[in-house]
Amino acid sequence: MASSHSAADASVAPAATLVRPGQPLRLADIDPAPSVQHKKKLKKRTHELHKQLSDYQEKLYAEHRRSLLLVFQAIDTGGKDGTIRVLLTGVNPAGVEVAAFKRPSEEELNHDFLWRIHQRTPGRGHIGVFNRSHYEDVLVTRVHGQIEPYVWQQRYQDINNFEQLLTRNGTRVLKFFLHISKDEQARRLQARLDNPKKRWKFEPGDLKERQLWDSYQVAFQEALTATSTPDAPWYVVPANDKKLRDLLIAEIVVAALAQMNPQAPSADFDVAAQVVE
Amino acid sequence: MASSHSAADASVAPAATLVRPGQPLRLADIDPAPSVQHKKKLKKRTHELHKQLSDYQEKLYAEHRRSLLLVFQAIDTGGKDGTIRVLLTGVNPAGVEVAAFKRPSEEELNHDFLWRIHQRTPGRGHIGVFNRSHYEDVLVTRVHGQIEPYVWQQRYQDINNFEQLLTRNGTRVLKFFLHISKDEQARRLQARLDNPKKRWKFEPGDLKERQLWDSYQVAFQEALTATSTPDAPWYVVPANDKKLRDLLIAEIVVAALAQMNPQAPSADFDVAAQVVE
């Protein structure tokens, strides 16, 4: 079973769910819209965390030794774009690399599924953000019957090996599944249709994908179980409520950075002897 | 122990040595200059094999489904450049991608050691050739004491995982260690000094590296043992004699392609119905 984990002040908000390596996960058992007691505190707490994130990013950059990779996956309308915008607005973009993985190009399809992903991994000192990721290749392709079970099983292993390689090289990997309900998806799709400003995000194909909702849930929960490792854990984040979602993600990211504890290098020269004239 | 393997006509030439996965290898036990009985036949046989290689490359390209990766490693002056030139001259360059891995750039050093390698893996239908490779990172760095034993052990595992990923995606991986004697290296270094046309290949640092000969031999034989797998085998090729070396490599490459047996796709239209006016 998955178990709760959060650095949150328990009085403010419910927690995200850390997926335990190899232990079955049932997304249906996780409430995408837990009740929040002190709604007003959410935004203030999130704001504080974002300031801490900005400070940590600067230290990570100055240290130039390790990196952080944040992977975001969700069902359509799950809120990946909004999550990333809120989390990283206010962080120096020079230290952040966001990669959005859309339909693979012809050249990308000519290589293994991790080829395009590996290219976009963050360099030392950077925070990398994946909007969709290598996980698409065990989700979309599976749900659409494009790959056999042995292929996605092999890919789970390839993914774990790949993330182990990154971890060994000093990259902390955190993965977030934004968990919304089917009703919430309906509301968001309708809003995209109704609101001319949001309409560019709607594709008629989204409605066909919605019909595959149950298959996607199964594919997600199996993929998360198979690829949540101590070094590269998956978190299921209740995401119907955007403010709660943003708080929970900020908490986990800041907690990981606090644990990494990046340090700007100390001066390798005699500071007092430097005279600026 | 390593065992002999070759598709060669036994009457023409001795064989290359296939490194058996996980079984100790002693390079000192392998003759870098075995005697050849029918020297005159070598070149003719090699020439025939190169024609076959060219035919297979065209089929591999037309099939556009799988790829072949040839990795070349050797001690300095071992003959990597010459081997690649001889093997591939006569093959359509449109289907071949040669990558020479020199000292890593700053950006490459900011990522894991497989980052730059993965980018240069061959796409479907292509033959990829690595002149030096990811193996440098368990050889040079080790011999110069830049990495701890646990690091190169982890890298062996990372390399095996990486090559497994490529194999699963339809890339046949063949790896060649060009095995020369220390005396032969002395002759080749001296020739580079003596011959103005070859002098650009000489660096004073080469003499320092030569002093580390024994450490390199140990690092090579351990790396080859740890990373020779059924899907991505290492071959130790006696390489004092360039003509023998070229024959043995051509034999192994052509045998692998024969086994892959690439097929140009058959027409998906009615050929007879097509009238060119």
mmCIF file of C-alpha atoms in Angstrom, chain B residues 8 34 40 45 222 239 242 263:
data_model
loop_
_atom_site.group_PDB
_atom_site.id
_atom_site.type_symbol
_atom_site.label_atom_id
_atom_site.label_comp_id
_atom_site.label_asym_id
_atom_site.label_seq_id
_atom_site.Cartn_x
_atom_site.Cartn_y
_atom_site.Cartn_z
ATOM 1 C CA ALA B 8 37.118 -16.871 -40.780
ATOM 2 C CA PRO B 34 49.838 -14.405 -34.469
ATOM 3 C CA LYS B 40 48.411 -13.011 -49.823
ATOM 4 C CA ARG B 45 39.257 -12.024 -48.501
ATOM 5 C CA GLU B 222 38.656 -5.793 -16.307
ATOM 6 C CA ALA B 239 46.259 -5.745 -34.239
ATOM 7 C CA LYS B 242 46.971 -4.214 -39.865
ATOM 8 C CA GLN B 263 15.436 -7.044 -45.743
#
